[in-house]
PDB file of C-alpha atoms and ligand atoms in Angstrom:
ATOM      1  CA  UNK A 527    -201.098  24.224 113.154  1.00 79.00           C
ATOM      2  CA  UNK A 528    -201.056  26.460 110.091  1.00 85.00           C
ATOM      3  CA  UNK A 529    -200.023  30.019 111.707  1.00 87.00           C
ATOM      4  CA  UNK A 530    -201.939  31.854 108.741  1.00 90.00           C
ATOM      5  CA  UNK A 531    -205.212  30.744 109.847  1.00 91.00           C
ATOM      6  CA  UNK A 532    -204.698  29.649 113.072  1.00 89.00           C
ATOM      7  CA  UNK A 533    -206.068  25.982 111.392  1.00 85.00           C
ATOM      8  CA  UNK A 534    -209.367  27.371 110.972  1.00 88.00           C
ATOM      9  CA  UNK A 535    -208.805  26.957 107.065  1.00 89.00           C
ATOM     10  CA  UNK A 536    -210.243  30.815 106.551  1.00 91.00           C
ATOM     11  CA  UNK A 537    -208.565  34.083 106.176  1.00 93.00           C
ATOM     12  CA  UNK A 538    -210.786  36.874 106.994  1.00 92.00           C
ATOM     13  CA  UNK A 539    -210.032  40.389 106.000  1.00 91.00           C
ATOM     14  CA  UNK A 540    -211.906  43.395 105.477  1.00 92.00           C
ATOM     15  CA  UNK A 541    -212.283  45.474 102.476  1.00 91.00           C
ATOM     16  CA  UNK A 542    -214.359  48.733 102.063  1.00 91.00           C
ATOM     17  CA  UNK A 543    -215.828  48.331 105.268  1.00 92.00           C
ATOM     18  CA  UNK A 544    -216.790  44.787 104.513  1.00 93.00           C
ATOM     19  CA  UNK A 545    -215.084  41.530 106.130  1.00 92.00           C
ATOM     20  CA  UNK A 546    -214.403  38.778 103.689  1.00 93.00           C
ATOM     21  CA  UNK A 547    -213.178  35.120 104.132  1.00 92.00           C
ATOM     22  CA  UNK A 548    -211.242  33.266 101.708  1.00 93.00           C
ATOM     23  CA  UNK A 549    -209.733  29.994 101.931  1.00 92.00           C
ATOM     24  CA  UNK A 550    -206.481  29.691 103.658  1.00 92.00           C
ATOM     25  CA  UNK A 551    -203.630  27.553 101.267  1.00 87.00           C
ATOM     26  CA  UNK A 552    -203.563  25.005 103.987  1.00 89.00           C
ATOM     27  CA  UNK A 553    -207.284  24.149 103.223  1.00 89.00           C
ATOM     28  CA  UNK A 554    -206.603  21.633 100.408  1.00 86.00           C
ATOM     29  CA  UNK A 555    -203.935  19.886 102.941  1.00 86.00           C
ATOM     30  CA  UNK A 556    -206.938  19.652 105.523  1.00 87.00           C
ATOM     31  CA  UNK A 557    -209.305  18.200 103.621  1.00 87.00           C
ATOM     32  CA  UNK A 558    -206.757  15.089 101.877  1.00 87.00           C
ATOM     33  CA  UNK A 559    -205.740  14.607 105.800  1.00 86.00           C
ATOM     34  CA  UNK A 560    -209.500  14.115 106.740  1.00 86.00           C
ATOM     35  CA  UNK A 561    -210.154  11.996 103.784  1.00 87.00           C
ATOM     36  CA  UNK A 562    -207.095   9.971 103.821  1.00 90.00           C
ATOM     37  CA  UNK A 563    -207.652   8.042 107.241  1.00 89.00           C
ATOM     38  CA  UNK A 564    -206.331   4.982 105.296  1.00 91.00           C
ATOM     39  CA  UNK A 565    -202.639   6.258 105.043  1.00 93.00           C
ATOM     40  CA  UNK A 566    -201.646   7.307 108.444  1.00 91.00           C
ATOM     41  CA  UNK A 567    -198.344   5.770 109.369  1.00 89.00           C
ATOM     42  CA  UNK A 568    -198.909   2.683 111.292  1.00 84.00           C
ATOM     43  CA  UNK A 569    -198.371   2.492 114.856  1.00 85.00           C
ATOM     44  CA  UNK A 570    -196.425  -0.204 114.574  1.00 84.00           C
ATOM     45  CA  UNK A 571    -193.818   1.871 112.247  1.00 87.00           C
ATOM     46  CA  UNK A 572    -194.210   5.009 115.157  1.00 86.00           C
ATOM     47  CA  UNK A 573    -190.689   3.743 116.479  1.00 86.00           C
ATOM     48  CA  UNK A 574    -188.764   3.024 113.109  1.00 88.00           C
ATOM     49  CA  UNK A 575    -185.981   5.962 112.946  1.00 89.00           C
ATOM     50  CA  UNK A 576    -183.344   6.536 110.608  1.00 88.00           C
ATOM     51  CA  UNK A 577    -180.660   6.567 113.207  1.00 87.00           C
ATOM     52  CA  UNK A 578    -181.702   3.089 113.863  1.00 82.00           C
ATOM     53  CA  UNK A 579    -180.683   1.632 110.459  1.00 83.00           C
ATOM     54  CA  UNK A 580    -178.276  -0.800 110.923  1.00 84.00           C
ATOM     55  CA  UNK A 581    -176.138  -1.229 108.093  1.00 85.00           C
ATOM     56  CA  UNK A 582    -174.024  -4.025 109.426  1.00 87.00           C
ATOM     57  CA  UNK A 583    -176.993  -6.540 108.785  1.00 88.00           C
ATOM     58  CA  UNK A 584    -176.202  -7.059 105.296  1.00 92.00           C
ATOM     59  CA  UNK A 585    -174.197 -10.128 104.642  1.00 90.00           C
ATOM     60  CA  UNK A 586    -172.402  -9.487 101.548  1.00 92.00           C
ATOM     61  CA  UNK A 587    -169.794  -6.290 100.859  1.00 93.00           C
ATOM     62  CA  UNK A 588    -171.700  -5.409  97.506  1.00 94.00           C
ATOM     63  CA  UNK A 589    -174.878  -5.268  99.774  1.00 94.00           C
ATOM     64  CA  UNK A 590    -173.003  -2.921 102.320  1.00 94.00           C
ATOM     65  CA  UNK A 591    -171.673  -0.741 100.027  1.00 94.00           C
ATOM     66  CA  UNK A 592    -175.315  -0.665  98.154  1.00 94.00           C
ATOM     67  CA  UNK A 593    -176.509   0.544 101.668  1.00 94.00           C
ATOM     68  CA  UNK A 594    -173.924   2.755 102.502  1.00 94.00           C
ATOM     69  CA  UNK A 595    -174.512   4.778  99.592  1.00 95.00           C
ATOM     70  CA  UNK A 596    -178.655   4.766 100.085  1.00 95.00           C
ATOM     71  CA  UNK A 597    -177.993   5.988 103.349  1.00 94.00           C
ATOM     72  CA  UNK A 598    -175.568   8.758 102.443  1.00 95.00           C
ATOM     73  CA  UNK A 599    -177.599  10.201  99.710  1.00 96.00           C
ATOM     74  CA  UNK A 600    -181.084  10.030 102.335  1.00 96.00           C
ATOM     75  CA  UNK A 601    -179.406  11.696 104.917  1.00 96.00           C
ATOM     76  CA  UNK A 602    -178.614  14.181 102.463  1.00 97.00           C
ATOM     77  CA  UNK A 603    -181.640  14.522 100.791  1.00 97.00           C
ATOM     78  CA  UNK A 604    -182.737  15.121 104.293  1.00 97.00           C
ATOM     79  CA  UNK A 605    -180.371  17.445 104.990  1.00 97.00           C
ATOM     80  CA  UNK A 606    -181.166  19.951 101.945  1.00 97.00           C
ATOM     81  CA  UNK A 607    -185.350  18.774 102.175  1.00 98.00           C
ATOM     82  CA  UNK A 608    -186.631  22.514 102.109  1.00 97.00           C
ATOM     83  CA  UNK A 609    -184.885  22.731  98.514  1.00 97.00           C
ATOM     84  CA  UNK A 610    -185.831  19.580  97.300  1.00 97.00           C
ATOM     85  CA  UNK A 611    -189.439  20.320  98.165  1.00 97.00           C
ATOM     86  CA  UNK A 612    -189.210  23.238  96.290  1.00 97.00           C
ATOM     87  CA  UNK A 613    -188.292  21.591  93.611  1.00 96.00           C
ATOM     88  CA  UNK A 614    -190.793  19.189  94.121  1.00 97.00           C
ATOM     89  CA  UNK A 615    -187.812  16.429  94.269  1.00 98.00           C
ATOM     90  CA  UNK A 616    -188.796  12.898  95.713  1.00 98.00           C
ATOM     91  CA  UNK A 617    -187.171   9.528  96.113  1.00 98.00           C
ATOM     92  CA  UNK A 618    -187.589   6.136  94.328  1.00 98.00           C
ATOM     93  CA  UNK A 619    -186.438   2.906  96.351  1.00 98.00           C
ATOM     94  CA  UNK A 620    -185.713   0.017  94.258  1.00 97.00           C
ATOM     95  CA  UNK A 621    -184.629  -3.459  94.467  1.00 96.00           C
ATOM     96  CA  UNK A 622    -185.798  -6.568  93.294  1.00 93.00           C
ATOM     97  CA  UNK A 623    -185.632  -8.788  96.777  1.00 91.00           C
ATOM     98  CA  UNK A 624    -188.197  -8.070  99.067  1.00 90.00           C
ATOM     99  CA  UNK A 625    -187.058  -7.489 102.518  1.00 89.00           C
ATOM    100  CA  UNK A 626    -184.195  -5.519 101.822  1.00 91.00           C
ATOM    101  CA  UNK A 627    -184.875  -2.794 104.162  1.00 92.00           C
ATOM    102  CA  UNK A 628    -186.763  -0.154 101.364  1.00 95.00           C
ATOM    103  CA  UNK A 629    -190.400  -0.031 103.545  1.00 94.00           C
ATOM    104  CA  UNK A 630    -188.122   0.411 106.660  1.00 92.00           C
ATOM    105  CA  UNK A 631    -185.943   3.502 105.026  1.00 95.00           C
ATOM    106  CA  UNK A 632    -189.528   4.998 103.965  1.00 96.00           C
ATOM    107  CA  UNK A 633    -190.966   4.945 107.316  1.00 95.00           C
ATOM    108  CA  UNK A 634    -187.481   6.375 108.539  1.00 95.00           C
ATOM    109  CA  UNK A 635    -188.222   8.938 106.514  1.00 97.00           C
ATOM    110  CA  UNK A 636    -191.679   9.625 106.734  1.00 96.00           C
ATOM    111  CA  UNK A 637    -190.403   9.741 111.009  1.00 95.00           C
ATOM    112  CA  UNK A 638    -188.062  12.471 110.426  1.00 94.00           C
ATOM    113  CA  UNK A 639    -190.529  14.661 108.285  1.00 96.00           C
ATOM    114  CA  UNK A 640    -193.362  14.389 110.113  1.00 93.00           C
ATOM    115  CA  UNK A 641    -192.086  16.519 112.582  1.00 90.00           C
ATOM    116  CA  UNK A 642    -193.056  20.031 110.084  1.00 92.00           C
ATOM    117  CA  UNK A 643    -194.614  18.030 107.332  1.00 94.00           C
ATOM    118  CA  UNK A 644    -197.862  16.185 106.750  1.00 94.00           C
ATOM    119  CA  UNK A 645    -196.992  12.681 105.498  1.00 96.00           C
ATOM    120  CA  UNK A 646    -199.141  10.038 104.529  1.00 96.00           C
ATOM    121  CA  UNK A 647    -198.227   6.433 104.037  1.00 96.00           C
ATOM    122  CA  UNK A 648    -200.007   3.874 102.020  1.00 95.00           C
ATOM    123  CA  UNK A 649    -199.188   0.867  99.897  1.00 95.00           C
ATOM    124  CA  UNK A 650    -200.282   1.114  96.087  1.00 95.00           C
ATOM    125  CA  UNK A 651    -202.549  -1.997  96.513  1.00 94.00           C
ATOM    126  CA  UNK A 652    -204.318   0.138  99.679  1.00 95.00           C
ATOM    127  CA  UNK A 653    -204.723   3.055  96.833  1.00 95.00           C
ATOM    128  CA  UNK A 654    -206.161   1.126  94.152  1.00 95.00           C
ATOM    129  CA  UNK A 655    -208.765  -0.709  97.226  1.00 94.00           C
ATOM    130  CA  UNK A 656    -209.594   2.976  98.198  1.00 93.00           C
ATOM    131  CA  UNK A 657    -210.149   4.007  94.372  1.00 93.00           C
ATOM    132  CA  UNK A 658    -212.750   0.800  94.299  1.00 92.00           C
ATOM    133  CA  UNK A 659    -214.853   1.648  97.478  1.00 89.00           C
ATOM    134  CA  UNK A 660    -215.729   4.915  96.049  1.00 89.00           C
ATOM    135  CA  UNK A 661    -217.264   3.137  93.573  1.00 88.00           C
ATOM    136  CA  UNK A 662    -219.522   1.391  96.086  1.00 82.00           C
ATOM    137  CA  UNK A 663    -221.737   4.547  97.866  1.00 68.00           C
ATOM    138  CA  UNK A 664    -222.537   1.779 100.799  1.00 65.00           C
ATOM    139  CA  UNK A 665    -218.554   0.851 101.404  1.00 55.00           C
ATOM    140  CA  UNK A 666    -217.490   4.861 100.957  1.00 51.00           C
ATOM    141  CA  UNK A 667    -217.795   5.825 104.745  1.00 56.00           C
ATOM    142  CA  UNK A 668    -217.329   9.441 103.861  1.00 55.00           C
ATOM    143  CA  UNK A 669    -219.681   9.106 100.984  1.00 65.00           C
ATOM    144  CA  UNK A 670    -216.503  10.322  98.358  1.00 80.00           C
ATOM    145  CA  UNK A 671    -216.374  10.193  94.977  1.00 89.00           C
ATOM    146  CA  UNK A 672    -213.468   9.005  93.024  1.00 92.00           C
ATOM    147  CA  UNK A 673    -212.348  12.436  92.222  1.00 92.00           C
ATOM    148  CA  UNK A 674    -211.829  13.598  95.610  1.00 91.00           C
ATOM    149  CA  UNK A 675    -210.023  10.590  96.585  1.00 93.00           C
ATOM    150  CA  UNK A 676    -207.656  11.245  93.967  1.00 95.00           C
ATOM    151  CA  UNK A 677    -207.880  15.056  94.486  1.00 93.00           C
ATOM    152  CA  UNK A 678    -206.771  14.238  98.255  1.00 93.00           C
ATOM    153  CA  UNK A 679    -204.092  12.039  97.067  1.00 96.00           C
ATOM    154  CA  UNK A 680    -202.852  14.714  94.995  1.00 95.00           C
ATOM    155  CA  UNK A 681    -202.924  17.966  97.406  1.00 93.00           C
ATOM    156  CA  UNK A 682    -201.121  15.890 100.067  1.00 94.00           C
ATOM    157  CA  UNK A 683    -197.867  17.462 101.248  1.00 95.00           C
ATOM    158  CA  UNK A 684    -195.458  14.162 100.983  1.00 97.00           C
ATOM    159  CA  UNK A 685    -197.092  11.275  99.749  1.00 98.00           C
ATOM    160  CA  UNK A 686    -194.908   7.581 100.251  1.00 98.00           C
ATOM    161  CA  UNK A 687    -196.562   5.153  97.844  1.00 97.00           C
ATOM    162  CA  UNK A 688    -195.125   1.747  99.287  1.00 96.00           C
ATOM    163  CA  UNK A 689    -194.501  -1.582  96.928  1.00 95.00           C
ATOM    164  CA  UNK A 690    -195.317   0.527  93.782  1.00 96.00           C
ATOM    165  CA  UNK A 691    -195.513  -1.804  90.866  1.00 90.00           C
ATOM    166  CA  UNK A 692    -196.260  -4.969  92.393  1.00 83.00           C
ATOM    167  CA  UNK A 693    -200.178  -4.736  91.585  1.00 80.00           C
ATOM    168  CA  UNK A 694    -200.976  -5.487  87.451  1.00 77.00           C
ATOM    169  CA  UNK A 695    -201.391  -2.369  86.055  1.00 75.00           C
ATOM    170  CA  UNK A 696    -204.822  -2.908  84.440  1.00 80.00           C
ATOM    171  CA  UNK A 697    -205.554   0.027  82.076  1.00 88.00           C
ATOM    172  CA  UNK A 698    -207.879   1.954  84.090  1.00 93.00           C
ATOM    173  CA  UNK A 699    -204.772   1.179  87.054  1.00 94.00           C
ATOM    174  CA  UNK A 700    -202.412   3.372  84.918  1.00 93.00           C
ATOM    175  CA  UNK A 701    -204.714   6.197  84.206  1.00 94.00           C
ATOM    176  CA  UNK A 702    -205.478   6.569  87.965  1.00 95.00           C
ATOM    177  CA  UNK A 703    -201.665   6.519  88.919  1.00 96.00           C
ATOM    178  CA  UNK A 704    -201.118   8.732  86.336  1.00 96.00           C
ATOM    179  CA  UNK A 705    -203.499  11.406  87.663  1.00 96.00           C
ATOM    180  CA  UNK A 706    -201.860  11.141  91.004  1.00 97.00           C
ATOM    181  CA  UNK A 707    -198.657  11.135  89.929  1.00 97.00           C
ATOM    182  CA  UNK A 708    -199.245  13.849  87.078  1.00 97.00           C
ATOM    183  CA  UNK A 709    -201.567  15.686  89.870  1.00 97.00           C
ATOM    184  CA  UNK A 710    -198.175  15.628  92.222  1.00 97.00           C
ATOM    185  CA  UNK A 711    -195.806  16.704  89.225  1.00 97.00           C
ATOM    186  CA  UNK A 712    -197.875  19.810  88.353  1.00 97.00           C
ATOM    187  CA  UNK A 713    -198.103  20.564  91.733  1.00 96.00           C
ATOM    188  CA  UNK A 714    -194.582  20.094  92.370  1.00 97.00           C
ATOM    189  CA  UNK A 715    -195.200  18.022  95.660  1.00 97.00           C
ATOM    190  CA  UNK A 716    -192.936  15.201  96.579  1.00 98.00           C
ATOM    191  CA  UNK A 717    -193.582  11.986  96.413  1.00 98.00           C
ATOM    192  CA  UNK A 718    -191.423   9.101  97.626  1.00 98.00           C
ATOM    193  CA  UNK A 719    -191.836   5.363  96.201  1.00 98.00           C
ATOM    194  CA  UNK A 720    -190.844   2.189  97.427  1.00 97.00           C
ATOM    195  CA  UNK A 721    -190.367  -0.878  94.405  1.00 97.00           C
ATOM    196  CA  UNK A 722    -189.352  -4.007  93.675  1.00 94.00           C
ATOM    197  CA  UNK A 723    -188.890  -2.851  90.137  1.00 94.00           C
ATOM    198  CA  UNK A 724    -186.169  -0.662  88.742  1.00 95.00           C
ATOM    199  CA  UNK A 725    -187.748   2.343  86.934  1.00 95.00           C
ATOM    200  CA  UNK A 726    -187.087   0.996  83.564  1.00 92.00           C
ATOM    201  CA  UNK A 727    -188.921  -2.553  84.492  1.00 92.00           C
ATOM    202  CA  UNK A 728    -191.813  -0.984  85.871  1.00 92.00           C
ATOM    203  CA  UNK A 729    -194.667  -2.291  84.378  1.00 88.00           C
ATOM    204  CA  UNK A 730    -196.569   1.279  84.101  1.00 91.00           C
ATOM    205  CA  UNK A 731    -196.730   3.029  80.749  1.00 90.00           C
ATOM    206  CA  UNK A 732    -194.060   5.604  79.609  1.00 93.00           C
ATOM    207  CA  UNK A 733    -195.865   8.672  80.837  1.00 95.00           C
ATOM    208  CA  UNK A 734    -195.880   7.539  84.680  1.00 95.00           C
ATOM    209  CA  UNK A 735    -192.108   6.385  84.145  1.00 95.00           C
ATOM    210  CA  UNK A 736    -191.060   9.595  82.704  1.00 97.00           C
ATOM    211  CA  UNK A 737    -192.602  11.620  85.317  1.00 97.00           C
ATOM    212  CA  UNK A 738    -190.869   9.653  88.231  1.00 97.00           C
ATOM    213  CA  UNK A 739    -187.695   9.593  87.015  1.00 97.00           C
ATOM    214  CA  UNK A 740    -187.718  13.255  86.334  1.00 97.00           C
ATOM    215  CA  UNK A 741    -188.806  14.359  89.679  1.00 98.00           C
ATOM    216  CA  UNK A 742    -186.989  11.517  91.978  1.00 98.00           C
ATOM    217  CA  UNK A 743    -183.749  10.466  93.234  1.00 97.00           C
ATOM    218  CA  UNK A 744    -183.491   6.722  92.204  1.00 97.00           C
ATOM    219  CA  UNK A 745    -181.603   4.806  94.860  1.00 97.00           C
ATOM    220  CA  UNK A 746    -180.750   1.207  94.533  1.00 96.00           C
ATOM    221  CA  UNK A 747    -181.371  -0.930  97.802  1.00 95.00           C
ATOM    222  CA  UNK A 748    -179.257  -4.621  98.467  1.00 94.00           C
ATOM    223  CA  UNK A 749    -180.617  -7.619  96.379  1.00 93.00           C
ATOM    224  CA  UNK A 750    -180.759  -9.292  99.896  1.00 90.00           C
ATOM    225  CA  UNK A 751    -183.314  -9.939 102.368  1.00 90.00           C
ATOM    226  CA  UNK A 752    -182.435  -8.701 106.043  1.00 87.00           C
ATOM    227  CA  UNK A 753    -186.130  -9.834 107.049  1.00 81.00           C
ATOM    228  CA  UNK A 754    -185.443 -13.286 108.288  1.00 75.00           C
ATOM    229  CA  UNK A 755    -182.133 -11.769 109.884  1.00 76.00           C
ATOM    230  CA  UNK A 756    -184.095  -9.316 112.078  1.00 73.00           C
ATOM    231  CA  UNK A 757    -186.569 -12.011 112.579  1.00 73.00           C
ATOM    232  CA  UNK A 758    -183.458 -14.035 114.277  1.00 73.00           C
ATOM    233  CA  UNK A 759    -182.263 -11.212 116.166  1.00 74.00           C
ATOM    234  CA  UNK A 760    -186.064 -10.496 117.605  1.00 72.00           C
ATOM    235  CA  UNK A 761    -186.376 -14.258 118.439  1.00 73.00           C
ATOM    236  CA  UNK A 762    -182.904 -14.812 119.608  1.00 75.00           C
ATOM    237  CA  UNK A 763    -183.461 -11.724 122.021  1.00 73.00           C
ATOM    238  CA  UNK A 764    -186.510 -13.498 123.309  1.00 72.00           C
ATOM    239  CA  UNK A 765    -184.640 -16.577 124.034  1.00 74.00           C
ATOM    240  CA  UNK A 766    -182.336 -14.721 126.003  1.00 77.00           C
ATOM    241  CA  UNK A 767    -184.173 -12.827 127.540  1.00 74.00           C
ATOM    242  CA  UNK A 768    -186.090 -16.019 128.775  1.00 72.00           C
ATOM    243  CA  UNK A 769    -182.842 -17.296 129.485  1.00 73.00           C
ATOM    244  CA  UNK A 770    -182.311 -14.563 131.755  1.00 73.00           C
ATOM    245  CA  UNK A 771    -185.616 -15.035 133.355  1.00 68.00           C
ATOM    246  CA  UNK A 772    -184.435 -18.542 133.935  1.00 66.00           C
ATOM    247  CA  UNK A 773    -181.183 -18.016 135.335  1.00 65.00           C
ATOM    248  CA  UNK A 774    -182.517 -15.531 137.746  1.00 63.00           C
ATOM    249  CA  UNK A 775    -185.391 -17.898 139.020  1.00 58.00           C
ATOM    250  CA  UNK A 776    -182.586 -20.471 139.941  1.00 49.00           C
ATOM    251  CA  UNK A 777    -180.155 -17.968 141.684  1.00 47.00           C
ATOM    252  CA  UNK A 778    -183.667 -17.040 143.280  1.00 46.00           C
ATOM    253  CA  UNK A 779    -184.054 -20.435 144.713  1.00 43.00           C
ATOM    254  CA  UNK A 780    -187.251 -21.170 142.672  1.00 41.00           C
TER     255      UNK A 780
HETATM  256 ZN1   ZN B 645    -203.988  27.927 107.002  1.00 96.71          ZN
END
């Protein structure tokens, strides 16, 4: 809760006798986290934590030593957050497999700093669905207009855009992630991407580019999918466990 305002959003103070109110500067924050119901972290992802990461999944050394480095320069982005906030400073996670573990580093991250931070989460094909209801009055629960969608998106404390880049940027596309992003850059807020594209490949215009790559960290993820290895390791853990089960019955006598 904001301790200015108690998270009543209003400052009240009293001047010649007369009390005032003025808006508190967490009241922008309030509002994007009331409108932004779509990019709460999912409770499925409510468990993923950095310290979890395990590094030794990767097959190959050049996909280790990819990792190892990603790791080492999160943790110490993590480490020195309050400055890079100040500065506005965000991260860009790139690789061209899917499945290499960028999503999973995100919502790592997005665990840690949700602690003091308000965090939202939301793929870049969730945005551009959002964007579109508004359009519709009927779909637009809230009854928002496009502005204050994009308004929200931009006043929100740490923003993780996930898969950025894999929608087709149709023009109108660009000039909406441009807002956002521009919104954020002004605003010196952080923002923290996930791609399969490396900055220079991304299929947005020069403007969105420039702004990224000035106010993130790029850090390259393994050209190798751990997906279907965690999948094994989740199914072979069921077999055993079942196993187990098994085992136990006959010992049992059943
Ligand atoms: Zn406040």
């Amino acid at each position: 809760m904001c301790p200015k305002c108690n998270g009543t959003g209003w400052i009240y103070y009293t001047e010649n006798g007369y009390e005032f109110g003025r808006k508190c500067d967490c009241w922008d924050k309030m509002v994007a986290s009331r409108r932004l119901k779509f990019a709460e972290l999912p409770e499925a992802f409510k468990d993923v934590k950095l310290s979890n990461f395990n590094l030794s999944i990767y097959r190959t050394i050049e996909s280790r030593n990819l990792i190892a480095v990603a790791a080492k320069t999160v943790t110490h982005y993590l480490e020195n957050f309050e400055a890079m906030k100040s500065n506005g400073m965000g991260l860009y996670l790139f690789s061209n497999t899917k499945g290499s573990g960028k999503t999973r580093m995100a919502v790592g991250i997005a665990n840690s700093l949700l602690k003091n931070h308000q965090v939202k989460f939301a793929g870049s094909t969730t945005i551009i669905k959002e964007i579109k209801r508004t359009w519709n009055k009927k779909l637009s629960e809230v009854g928002e207009t496009e502005s204050q969608l994009l308004d929200s998106l931009a006043a929100v404390e740490i923003l993780i855009i996930d898969d950025f880049g894999t929608e087709t940027p149709a023009g109108w596309i660009n000039d909406k992630f441009y807002q956002i992003i521009n919104d954020r850059y002004v605003g010196r807020k952080v923002t923290i991407f996930t791609s399969n594209a490396a900055l220079d490949r991304l299929n947005y215009d020069d403007r969105i580019t420039n702004r990224i790559k000035e106010r993130t960290y790029q850090i390259a993820f393994p050209e190798e999918s751990v997906r279907d290895y965690i999948a094994e390791k989740n199914n072979q853990e069921l077999i055993n466990n079942l196993k187990q089960n098994i085992t136990e019955g006959k010992t049992n006598g059943i």
